[in-house]
mmCIF file of C-alpha atoms and ligand atoms in Angstrom:
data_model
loop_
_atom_site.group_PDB
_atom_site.id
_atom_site.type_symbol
_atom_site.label_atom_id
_atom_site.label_comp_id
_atom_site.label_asym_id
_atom_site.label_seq_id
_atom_site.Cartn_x
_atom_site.Cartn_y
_atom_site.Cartn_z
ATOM 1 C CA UNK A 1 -80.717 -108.757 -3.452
ATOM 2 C CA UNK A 2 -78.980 -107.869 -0.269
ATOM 3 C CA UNK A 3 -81.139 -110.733 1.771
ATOM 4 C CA UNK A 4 -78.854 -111.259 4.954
ATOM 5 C CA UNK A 5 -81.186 -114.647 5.848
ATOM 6 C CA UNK A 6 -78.984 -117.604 7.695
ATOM 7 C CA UNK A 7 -76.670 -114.521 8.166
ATOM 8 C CA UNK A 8 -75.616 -114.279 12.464
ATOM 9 C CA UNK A 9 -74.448 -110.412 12.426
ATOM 10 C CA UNK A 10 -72.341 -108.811 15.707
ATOM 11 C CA UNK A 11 -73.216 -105.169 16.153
ATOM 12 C CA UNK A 12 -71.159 -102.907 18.366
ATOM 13 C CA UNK A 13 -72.765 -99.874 19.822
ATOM 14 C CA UNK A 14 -76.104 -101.121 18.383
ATOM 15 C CA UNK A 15 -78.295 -99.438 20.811
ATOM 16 C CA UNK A 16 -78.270 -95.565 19.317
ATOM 17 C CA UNK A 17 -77.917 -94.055 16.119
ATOM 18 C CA UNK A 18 -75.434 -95.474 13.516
ATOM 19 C CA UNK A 19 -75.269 -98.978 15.277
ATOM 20 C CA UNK A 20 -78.951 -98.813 16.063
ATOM 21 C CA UNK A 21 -79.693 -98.287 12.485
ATOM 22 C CA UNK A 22 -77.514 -100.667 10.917
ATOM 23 C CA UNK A 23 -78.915 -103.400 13.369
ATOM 24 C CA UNK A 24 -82.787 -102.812 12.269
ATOM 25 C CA UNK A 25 -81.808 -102.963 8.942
ATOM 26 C CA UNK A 26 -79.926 -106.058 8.817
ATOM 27 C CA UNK A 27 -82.615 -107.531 11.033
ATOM 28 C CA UNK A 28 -85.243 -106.619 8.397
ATOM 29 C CA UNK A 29 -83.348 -108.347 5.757
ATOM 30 C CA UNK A 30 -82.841 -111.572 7.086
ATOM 31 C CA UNK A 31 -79.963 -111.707 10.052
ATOM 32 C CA UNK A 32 -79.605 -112.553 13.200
ATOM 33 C CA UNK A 33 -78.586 -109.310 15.246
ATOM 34 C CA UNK A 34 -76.347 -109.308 18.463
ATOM 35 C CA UNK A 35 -75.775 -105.727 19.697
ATOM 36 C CA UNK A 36 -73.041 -105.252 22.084
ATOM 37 C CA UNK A 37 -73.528 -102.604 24.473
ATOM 38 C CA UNK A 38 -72.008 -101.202 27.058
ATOM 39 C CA UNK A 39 -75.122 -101.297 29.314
ATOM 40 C CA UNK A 40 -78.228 -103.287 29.203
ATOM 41 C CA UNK A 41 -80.109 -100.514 29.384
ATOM 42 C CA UNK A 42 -78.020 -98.633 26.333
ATOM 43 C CA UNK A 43 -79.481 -101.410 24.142
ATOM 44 C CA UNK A 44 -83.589 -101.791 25.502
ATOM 45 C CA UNK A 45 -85.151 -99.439 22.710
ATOM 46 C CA UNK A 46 -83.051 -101.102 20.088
ATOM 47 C CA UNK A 47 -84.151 -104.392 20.901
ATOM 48 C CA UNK A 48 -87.920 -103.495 21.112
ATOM 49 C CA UNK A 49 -88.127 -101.756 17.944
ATOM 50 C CA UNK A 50 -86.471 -104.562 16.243
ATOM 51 C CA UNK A 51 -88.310 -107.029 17.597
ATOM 52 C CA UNK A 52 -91.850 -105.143 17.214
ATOM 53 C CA UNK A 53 -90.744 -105.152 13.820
ATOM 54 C CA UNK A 54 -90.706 -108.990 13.647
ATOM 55 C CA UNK A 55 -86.727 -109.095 13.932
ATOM 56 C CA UNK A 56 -84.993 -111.295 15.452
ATOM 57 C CA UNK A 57 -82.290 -109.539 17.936
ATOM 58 C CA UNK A 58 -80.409 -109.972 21.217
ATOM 59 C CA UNK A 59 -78.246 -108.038 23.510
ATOM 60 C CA UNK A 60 -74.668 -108.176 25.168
ATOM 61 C CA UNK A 61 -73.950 -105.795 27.846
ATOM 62 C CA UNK A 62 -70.262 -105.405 27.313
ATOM 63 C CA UNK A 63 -67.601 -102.880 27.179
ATOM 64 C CA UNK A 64 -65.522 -103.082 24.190
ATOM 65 C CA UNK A 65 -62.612 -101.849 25.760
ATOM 66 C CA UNK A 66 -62.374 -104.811 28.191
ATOM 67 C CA UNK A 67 -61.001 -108.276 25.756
ATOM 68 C CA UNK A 68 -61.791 -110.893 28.770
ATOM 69 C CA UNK A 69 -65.647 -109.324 28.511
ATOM 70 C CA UNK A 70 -65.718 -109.161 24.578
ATOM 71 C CA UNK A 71 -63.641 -112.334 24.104
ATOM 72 C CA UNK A 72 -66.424 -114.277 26.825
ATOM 73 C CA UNK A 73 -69.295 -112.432 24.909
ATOM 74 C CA UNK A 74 -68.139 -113.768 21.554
ATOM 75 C CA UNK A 75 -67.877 -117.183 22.868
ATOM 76 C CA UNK A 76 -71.465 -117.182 23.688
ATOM 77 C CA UNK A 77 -72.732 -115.635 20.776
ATOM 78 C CA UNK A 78 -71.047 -118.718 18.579
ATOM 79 C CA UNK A 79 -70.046 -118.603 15.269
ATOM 80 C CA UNK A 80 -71.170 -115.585 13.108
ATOM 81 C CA UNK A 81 -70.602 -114.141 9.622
ATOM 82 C CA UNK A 82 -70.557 -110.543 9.970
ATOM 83 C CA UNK A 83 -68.664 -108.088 12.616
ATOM 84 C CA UNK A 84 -69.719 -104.375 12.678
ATOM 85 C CA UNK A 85 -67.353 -102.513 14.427
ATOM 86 C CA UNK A 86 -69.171 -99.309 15.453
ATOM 87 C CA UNK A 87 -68.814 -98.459 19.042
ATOM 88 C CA UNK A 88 -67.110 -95.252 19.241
ATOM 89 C CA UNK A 89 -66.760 -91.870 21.206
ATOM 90 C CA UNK A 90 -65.703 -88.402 20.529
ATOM 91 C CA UNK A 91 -63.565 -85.790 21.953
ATOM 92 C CA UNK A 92 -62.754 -82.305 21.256
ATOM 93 C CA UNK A 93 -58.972 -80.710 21.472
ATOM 94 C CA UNK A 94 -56.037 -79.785 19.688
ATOM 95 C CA UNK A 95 -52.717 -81.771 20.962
ATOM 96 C CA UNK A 96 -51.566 -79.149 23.689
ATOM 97 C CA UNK A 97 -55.045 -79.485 25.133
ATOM 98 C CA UNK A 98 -55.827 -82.885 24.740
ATOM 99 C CA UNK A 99 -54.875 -84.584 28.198
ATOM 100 C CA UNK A 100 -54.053 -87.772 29.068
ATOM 101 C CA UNK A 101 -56.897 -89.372 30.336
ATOM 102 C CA UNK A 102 -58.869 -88.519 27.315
ATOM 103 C CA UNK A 103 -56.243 -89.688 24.856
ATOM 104 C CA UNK A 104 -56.078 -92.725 26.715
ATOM 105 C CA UNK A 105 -60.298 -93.363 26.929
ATOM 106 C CA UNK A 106 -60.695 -92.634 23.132
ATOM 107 C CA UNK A 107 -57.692 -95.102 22.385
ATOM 108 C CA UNK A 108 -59.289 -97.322 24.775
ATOM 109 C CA UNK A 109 -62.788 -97.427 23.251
ATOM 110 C CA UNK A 110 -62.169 -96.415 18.999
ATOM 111 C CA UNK A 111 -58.675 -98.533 18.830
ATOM 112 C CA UNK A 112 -58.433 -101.234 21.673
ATOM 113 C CA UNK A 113 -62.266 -101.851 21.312
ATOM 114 C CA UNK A 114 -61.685 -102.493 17.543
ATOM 115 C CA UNK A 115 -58.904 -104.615 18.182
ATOM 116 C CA UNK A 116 -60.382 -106.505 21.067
ATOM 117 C CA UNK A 117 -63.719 -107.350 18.758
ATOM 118 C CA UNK A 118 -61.610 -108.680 15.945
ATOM 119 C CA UNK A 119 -59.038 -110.808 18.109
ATOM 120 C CA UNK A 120 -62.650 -111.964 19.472
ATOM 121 C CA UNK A 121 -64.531 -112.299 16.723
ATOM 122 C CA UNK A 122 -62.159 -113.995 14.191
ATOM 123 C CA UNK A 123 -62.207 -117.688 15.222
ATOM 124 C CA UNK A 124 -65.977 -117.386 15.051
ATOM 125 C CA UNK A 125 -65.952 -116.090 11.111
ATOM 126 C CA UNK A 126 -62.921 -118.386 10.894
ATOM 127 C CA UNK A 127 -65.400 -121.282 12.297
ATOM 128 C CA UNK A 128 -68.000 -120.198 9.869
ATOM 129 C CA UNK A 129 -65.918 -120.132 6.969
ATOM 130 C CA UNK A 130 -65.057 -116.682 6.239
ATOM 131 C CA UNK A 131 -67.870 -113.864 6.667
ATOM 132 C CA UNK A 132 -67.240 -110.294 6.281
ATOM 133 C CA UNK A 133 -66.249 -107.107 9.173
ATOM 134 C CA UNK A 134 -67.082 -103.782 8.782
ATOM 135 C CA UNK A 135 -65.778 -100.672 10.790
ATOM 136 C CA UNK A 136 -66.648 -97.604 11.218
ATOM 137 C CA UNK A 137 -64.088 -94.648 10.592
ATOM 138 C CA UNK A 138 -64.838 -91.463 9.745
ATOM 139 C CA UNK A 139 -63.621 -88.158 7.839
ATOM 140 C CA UNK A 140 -61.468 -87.255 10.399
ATOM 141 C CA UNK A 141 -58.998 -90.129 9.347
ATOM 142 C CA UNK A 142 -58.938 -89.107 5.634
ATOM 143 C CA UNK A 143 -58.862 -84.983 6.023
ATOM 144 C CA UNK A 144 -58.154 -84.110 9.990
ATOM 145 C CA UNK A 145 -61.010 -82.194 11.653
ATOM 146 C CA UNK A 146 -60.189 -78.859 13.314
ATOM 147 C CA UNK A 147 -60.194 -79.476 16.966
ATOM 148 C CA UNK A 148 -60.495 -83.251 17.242
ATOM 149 C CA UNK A 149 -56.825 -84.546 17.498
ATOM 150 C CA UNK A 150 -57.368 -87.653 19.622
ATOM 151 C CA UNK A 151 -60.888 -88.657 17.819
ATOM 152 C CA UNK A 152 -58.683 -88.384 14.269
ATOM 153 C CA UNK A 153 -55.859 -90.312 15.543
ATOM 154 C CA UNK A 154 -58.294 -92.924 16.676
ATOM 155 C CA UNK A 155 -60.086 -93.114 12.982
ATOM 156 C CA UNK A 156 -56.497 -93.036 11.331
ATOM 157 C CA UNK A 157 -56.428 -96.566 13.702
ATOM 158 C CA UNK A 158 -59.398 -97.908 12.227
ATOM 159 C CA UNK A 159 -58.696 -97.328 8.368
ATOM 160 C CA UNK A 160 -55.237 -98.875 8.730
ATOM 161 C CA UNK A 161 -56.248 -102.210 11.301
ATOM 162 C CA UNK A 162 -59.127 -102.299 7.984
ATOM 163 C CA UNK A 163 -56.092 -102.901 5.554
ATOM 164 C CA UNK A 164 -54.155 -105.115 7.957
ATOM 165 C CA UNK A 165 -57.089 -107.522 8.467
ATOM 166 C CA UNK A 166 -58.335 -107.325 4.975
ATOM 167 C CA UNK A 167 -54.586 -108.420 4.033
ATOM 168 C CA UNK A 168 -54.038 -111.485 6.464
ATOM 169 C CA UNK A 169 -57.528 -113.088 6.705
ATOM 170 C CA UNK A 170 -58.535 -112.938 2.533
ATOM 171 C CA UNK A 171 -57.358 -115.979 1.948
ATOM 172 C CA UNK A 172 -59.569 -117.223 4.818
ATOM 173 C CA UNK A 173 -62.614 -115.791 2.833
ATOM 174 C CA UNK A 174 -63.277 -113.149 4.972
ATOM 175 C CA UNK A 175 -63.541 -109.342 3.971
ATOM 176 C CA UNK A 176 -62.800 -106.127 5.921
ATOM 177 C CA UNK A 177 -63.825 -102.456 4.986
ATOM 178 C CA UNK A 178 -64.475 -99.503 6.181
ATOM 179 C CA UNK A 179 -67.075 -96.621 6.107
ATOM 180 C CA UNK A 180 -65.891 -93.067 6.759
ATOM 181 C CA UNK A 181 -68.938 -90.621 7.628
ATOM 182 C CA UNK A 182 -69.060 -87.143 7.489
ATOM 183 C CA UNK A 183 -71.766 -85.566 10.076
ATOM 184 C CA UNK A 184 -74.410 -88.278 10.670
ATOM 185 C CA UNK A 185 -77.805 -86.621 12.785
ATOM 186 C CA UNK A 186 -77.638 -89.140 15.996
ATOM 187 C CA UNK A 187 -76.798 -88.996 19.860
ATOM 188 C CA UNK A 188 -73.062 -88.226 19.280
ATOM 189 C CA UNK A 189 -73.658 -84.957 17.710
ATOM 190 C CA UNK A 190 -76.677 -84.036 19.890
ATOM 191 C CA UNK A 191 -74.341 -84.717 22.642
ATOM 192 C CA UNK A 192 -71.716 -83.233 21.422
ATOM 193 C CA UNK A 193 -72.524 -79.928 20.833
ATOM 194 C CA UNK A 194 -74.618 -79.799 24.006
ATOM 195 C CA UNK A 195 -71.666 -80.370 25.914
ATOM 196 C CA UNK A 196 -69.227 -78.059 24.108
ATOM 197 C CA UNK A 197 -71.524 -75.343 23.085
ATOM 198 C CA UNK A 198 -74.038 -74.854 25.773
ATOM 199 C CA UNK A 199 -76.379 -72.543 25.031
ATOM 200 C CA UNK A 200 -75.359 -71.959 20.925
ATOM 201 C CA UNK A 201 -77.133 -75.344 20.393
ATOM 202 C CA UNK A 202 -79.067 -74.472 17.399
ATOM 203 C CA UNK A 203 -76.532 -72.119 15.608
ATOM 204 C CA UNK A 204 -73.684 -75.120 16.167
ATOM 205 C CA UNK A 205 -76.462 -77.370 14.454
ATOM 206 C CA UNK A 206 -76.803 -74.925 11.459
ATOM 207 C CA UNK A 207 -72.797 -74.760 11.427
ATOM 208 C CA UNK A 208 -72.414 -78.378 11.508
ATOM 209 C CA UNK A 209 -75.062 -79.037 8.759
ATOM 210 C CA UNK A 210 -73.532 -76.676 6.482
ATOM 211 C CA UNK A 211 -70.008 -78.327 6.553
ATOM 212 C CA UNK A 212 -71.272 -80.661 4.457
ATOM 213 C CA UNK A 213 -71.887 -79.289 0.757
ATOM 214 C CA UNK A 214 -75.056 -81.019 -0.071
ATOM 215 C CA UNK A 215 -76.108 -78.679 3.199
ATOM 216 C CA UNK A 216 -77.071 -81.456 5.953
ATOM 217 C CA UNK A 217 -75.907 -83.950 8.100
ATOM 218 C CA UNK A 218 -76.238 -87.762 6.551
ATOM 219 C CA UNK A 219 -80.072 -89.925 8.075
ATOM 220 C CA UNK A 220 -78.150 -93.067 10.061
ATOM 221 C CA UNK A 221 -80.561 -94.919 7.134
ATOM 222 C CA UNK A 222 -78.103 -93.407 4.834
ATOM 223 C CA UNK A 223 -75.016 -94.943 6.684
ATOM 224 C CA UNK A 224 -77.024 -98.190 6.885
ATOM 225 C CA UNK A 225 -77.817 -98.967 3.684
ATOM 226 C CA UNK A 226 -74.353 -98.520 2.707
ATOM 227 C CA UNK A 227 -73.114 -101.013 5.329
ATOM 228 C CA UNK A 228 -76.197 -103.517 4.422
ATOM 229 C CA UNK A 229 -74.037 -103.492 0.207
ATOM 230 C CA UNK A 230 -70.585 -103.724 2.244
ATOM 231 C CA UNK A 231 -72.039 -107.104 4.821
ATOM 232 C CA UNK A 232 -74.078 -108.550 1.642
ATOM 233 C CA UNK A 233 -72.757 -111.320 -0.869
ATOM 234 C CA UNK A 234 -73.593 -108.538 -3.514
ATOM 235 C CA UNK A 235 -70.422 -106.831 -2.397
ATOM 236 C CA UNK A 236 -68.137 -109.843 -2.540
ATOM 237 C CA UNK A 237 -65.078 -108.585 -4.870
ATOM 238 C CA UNK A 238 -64.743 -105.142 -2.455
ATOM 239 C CA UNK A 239 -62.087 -105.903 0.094
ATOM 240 C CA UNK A 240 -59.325 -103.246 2.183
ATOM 241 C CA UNK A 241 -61.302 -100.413 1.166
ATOM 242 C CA UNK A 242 -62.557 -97.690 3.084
ATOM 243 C CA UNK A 243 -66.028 -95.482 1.633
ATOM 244 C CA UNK A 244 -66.188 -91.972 2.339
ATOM 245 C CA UNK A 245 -70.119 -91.064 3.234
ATOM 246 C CA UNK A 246 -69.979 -87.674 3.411
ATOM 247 C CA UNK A 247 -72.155 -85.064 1.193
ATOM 248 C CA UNK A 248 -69.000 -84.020 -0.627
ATOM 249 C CA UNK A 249 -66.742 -83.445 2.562
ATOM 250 C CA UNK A 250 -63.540 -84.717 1.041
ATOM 251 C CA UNK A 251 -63.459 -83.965 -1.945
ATOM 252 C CA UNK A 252 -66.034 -80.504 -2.866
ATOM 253 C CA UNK A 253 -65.278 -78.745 0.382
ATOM 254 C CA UNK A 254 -63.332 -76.051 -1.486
HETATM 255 N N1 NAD B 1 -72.419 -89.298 14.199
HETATM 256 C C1 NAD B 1 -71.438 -88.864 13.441
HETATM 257 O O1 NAD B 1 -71.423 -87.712 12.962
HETATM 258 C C2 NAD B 1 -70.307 -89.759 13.071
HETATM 259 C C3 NAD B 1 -69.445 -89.398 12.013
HETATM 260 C C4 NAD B 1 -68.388 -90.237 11.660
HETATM 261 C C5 NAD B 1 -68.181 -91.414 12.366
HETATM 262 N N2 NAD B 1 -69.021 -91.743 13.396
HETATM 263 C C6 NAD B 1 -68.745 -92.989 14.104
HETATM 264 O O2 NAD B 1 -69.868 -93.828 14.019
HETATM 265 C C7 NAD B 1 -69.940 -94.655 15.194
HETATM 266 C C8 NAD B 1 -71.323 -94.551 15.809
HETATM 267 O O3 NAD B 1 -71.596 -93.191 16.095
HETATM 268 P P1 NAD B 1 -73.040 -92.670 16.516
HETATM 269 O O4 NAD B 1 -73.087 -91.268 16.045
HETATM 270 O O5 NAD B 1 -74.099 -93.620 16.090
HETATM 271 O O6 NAD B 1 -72.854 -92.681 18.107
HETATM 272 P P2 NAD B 1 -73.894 -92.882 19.340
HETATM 273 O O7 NAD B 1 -73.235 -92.234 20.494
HETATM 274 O O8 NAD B 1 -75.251 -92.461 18.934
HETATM 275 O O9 NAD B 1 -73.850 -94.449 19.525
HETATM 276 C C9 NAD B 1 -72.683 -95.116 19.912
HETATM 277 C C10 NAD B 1 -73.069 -96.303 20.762
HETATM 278 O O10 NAD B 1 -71.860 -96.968 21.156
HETATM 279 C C11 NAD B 1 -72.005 -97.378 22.512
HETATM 280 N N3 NAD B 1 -70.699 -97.464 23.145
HETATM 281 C C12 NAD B 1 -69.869 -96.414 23.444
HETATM 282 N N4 NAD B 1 -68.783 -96.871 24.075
HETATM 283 C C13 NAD B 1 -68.925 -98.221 24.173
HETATM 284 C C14 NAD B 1 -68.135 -99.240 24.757
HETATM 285 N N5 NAD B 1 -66.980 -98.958 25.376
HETATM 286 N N6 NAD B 1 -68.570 -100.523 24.693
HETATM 287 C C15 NAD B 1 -69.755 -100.815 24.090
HETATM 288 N N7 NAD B 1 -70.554 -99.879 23.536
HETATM 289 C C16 NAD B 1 -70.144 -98.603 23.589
HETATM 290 C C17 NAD B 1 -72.849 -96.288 23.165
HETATM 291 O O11 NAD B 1 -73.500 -96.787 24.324
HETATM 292 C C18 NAD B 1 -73.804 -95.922 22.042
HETATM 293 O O12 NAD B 1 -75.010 -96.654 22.137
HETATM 294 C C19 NAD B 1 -68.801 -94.178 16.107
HETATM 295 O O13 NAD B 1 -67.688 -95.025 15.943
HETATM 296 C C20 NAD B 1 -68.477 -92.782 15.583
HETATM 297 O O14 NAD B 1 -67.144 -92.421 15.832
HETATM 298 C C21 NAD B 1 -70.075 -90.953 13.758
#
């Protein structure tokens, strides 16, 4: 079950954490892995590991933001049968403080980059006769995080272009959902909190952890597996649906 052999998978943001994870795994079971990165560089470790491991991977420095890059990047990579949206950034603020340029980066990166990749990537699954995208929301699109306005707005983004493309491309054969994490342990959060809590870094951790009711953050394994089902022939009847992966976030946080 779950083999992804013959299987030519794009991976955005595949050089750290969620991305990284998901593109190791699908590696190990058979596909073809093309990470899209925003640097060389951002991708090296990935690309080792997964080829140490006997997987067969390549990288794309390219910013998903910019459609002549992603659309030229596609166009080399040829026709594939799986698109993993992941790429993403965050941002913290409520509306009043949220400025401009920031609204305008996250849009640029967690809405235009989704939107460039599929407007890239579709005549390629088209080509191949359907395939299957996945894309990466979060809980901030289904319950609206304290403090993260322009991230949530972003996510909303990604759960509804999910239903659009899931609508217009079925009868094409080609499937579109979406997994919405709660706190995943990677980069991001590292980062995060290191930049907006300097000096609390280990009592923000704690915090963090403990908004989830099972008590932790979610292993990017955990995220992976669950995108490995959603990019797999087993999942083939599951269409325009978005998962929640999130230790109880929606629905026992009271
Ligand atoms: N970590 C979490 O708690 C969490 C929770 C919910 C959703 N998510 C989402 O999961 C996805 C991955 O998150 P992560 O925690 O693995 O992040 P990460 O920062 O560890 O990895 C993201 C990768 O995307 C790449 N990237 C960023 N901007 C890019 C661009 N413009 N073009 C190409 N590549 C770019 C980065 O270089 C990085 O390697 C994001 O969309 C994030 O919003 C994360």
């Amino acid at each position: 079950m779950f083999s992804l052999q013959n299987k030519k998978a794009v991976v955005t943001g595949g050089g750290s954490g969620i991305g990284k994870a998901i593109s190791a795994l699908f590696a190990k079971q058979g596909a073809e892995v093309h990470i899209i990165e925003l640097t060389e560089e951002s991708a090296k470790d990935a690309v080792a590991e997964i080829t140490a491991a006997g997987g067969k991977v390549f990288s794309h420095a390219c910013n998903v933001a910019n459609q002549k890059e992603i659309i030229a990047t596609f166009e080399k990579i040829g026709n594939i049968q799986i698109l993993v949206n992941n790429a993403g950034i965050a941002h913290v603020g409520k509306v009043d403080n949220t400025a401009e340029e920031d609204f305008d980066r996250i849009m640029n990166v967690n809405v235009k980059g989704v939107y460039n990749c599929l407007h890239g990537a579709i005549p390629h699954l088209r080509a191949s006769g359907g395939g299957v995208i996945l894309n990466m929301a979060s809980i901030a699109a289904w319950v609206g995080i304290p403090d993260r306005f322009a991230y949530s707005t972003a996510k909303g983004a990604v759960m509804a272009m999910t239903l659009s493309v899931a609508k217009d491309y079925m009868a094409e054969n080609i499937r579109c959902n979406s997994i919405s994490p709660a706190r995943v342990h990677t980069p991001f959060v590292d980062g995060f909190i290191s930049k907006n809590y300097p000096g609390k870094e280990a009592e923000m951790f704690e915090k963090l952890s403990k908004t989830q009711p099972i008590g932790r953050m979610a292993k990017p394994d955990e995220v992976a597996a669950l995108a490995l089902f959603l990019c797999s022939e087993e999942s083939g009847f599951v269409t325009g649906c978005d998962y929640p992966l999130d230790g109880g976030f929606i629905k026992l946080n009271n």
